[in-house]
């Protein structure tokens, strides 16, 4: 079960990284995103697509650079203070967030293409 969760999380991270990199490669002029409102203003009140772009890029870089060092035992296994149920709860939340970030990256890329008049 833990291997399945690990594989699923790895897949979610890879999908997000791919979507965010695609976004970065497409958005050659991030300043064009200034003052373009986000579709869902409920979560980021008053923010534009430029703010969203900066956030998504920073999250990708943090994920790939690994800001949080792993706590390893002498035998190389990662230690955890979570019970199985608590771990699953946090894992599910992280997976949900990664999926949302992937979707945001894809939407932002599509909107940028629309701004430039690029066919999708």
Short mmCIF file of C-alpha atoms in Angstrom, two decimals:
data_model
loop_
_atom_site.label_atom_id
_atom_site.label_comp_id
_atom_site.label_asym_id
_atom_site.label_seq_id
_atom_site.Cartn_x
_atom_site.Cartn_y
_atom_site.Cartn_z
CA UNK A 1 0.00 0.00 0.00
CA UNK A 2 2.78 2.48 0.84
CA UNK A 3 4.50 1.79 -2.48
CA UNK A 4 1.26 2.52 -4.33
CA UNK A 5 0.91 5.84 -2.47
CA UNK A 6 4.55 6.70 -3.18
CA UNK A 7 4.09 5.90 -6.87
CA UNK A 8 0.90 7.94 -7.02
CA UNK A 9 2.56 10.93 -5.36
CA UNK A 10 5.55 10.66 -7.67
CA UNK A 11 3.18 10.62 -10.65
CA UNK A 12 1.29 13.68 -9.34
CA UNK A 13 4.55 15.59 -8.85
CA UNK A 14 5.76 14.61 -12.33
CA UNK A 15 2.47 15.72 -13.94
CA UNK A 16 2.63 19.07 -12.15
CA UNK A 17 6.28 19.61 -13.04
CA UNK A 18 5.54 18.81 -16.68
CA UNK A 19 2.55 21.16 -16.79
CA UNK A 20 4.48 23.96 -15.06
CA UNK A 21 7.49 23.56 -17.36
CA UNK A 22 5.19 23.60 -20.38
CA UNK A 23 3.65 26.79 -18.99
CA UNK A 24 7.09 28.36 -18.54
CA UNK A 25 8.19 27.38 -22.05
CA UNK A 26 5.03 28.81 -23.60
CA UNK A 27 4.90 32.03 -21.56
CA UNK A 28 7.80 33.93 -23.08
CA UNK A 29 6.50 37.30 -21.90
CA UNK A 30 4.98 36.87 -18.43
CA UNK A 31 4.28 40.61 -18.24
CA UNK A 32 1.46 40.07 -20.78
CA UNK A 33 -0.39 38.28 -17.99
CA UNK A 34 -0.56 41.40 -15.81
CA UNK A 35 -4.08 42.68 -15.23
CA UNK A 36 -5.60 39.56 -16.83
CA UNK A 37 -8.06 38.31 -14.21
CA UNK A 38 -8.11 34.72 -13.06
CA UNK A 39 -11.26 32.70 -13.72
CA UNK A 40 -11.66 31.73 -10.06
CA UNK A 41 -11.15 34.88 -8.02
CA UNK A 42 -12.51 33.20 -4.88
CA UNK A 43 -9.19 31.59 -3.93
CA UNK A 44 -6.83 34.43 -4.89
CA UNK A 45 -8.86 37.61 -4.48
CA UNK A 46 -7.47 40.48 -6.50
CA UNK A 47 -4.70 38.52 -8.19
CA UNK A 48 -4.04 38.42 -11.89
CA UNK A 49 -2.58 35.69 -14.11
CA UNK A 50 0.91 37.13 -13.64
CA UNK A 51 0.69 36.50 -9.88
CA UNK A 52 -0.58 33.00 -10.61
CA UNK A 53 2.32 32.39 -13.03
CA UNK A 54 4.90 33.49 -10.46
CA UNK A 55 3.30 31.27 -7.79
CA UNK A 56 3.15 28.20 -10.02
CA UNK A 57 6.75 28.65 -11.14
CA UNK A 58 8.00 29.08 -7.55
CA UNK A 59 6.15 25.97 -6.40
CA UNK A 60 7.64 23.91 -9.23
CA UNK A 61 11.14 25.09 -8.40
CA UNK A 62 10.62 24.33 -4.70
CA UNK A 63 9.34 20.83 -5.46
CA UNK A 64 12.20 20.03 -7.77
CA UNK A 65 14.87 21.49 -5.49
CA UNK A 66 13.45 19.84 -2.40
CA UNK A 67 13.44 22.61 0.19
CA UNK A 68 12.62 20.20 3.01
CA UNK A 69 15.50 17.83 3.78
CA UNK A 70 14.57 14.21 4.30
CA UNK A 71 14.88 12.82 7.83
CA UNK A 72 16.59 9.50 7.31
CA UNK A 73 17.54 6.76 9.72
CA UNK A 74 20.93 5.09 9.56
CA UNK A 75 19.60 2.39 7.21
CA UNK A 76 18.38 5.02 4.70
CA UNK A 77 14.64 4.66 5.29
CA UNK A 78 12.62 7.83 5.60
CA UNK A 79 11.14 8.13 9.08
CA UNK A 80 7.65 9.35 9.80
CA UNK A 81 5.77 10.32 12.92
CA UNK A 82 2.40 9.84 11.21
CA UNK A 83 0.09 6.97 11.87
CA UNK A 84 -1.17 5.17 8.76
CA UNK A 85 -4.49 7.02 8.78
CA UNK A 86 -2.90 10.42 9.34
CA UNK A 87 -0.32 9.75 6.64
CA UNK A 88 -3.05 8.81 4.16
CA UNK A 89 -5.01 11.96 5.04
CA UNK A 90 -1.99 14.19 4.39
CA UNK A 91 -1.07 12.25 1.27
CA UNK A 92 -4.57 12.65 -0.15
CA UNK A 93 -4.47 16.39 0.57
CA UNK A 94 -1.09 16.77 -1.11
CA UNK A 95 -2.28 14.83 -4.14
CA UNK A 96 -5.36 17.06 -4.39
CA UNK A 97 -3.24 20.21 -4.22
CA UNK A 98 -0.83 18.90 -6.87
CA UNK A 99 -3.74 18.07 -9.17
CA UNK A 100 -5.15 21.59 -8.69
CA UNK A 101 -1.76 23.14 -9.41
CA UNK A 102 -1.46 21.03 -12.57
CA UNK A 103 -4.88 22.23 -13.70
CA UNK A 104 -3.97 25.87 -12.93
CA UNK A 105 -0.77 25.54 -14.98
CA UNK A 106 -2.67 24.10 -17.93
CA UNK A 107 -5.38 26.79 -17.75
CA UNK A 108 -2.80 29.57 -17.55
CA UNK A 109 -0.98 28.14 -20.59
CA UNK A 110 -4.25 28.03 -22.54
CA UNK A 111 -5.12 31.61 -21.60
CA UNK A 112 -1.68 32.80 -22.66
CA UNK A 113 -2.15 31.10 -26.01
CA UNK A 114 -5.53 32.82 -26.32
CA UNK A 115 -3.92 36.20 -25.58
CA UNK A 116 -1.41 35.64 -28.36
CA UNK A 117 -3.97 34.18 -30.73
CA UNK A 118 -2.10 30.88 -30.95
CA UNK A 119 -4.21 27.91 -32.08
CA UNK A 120 -4.54 25.14 -29.57
#
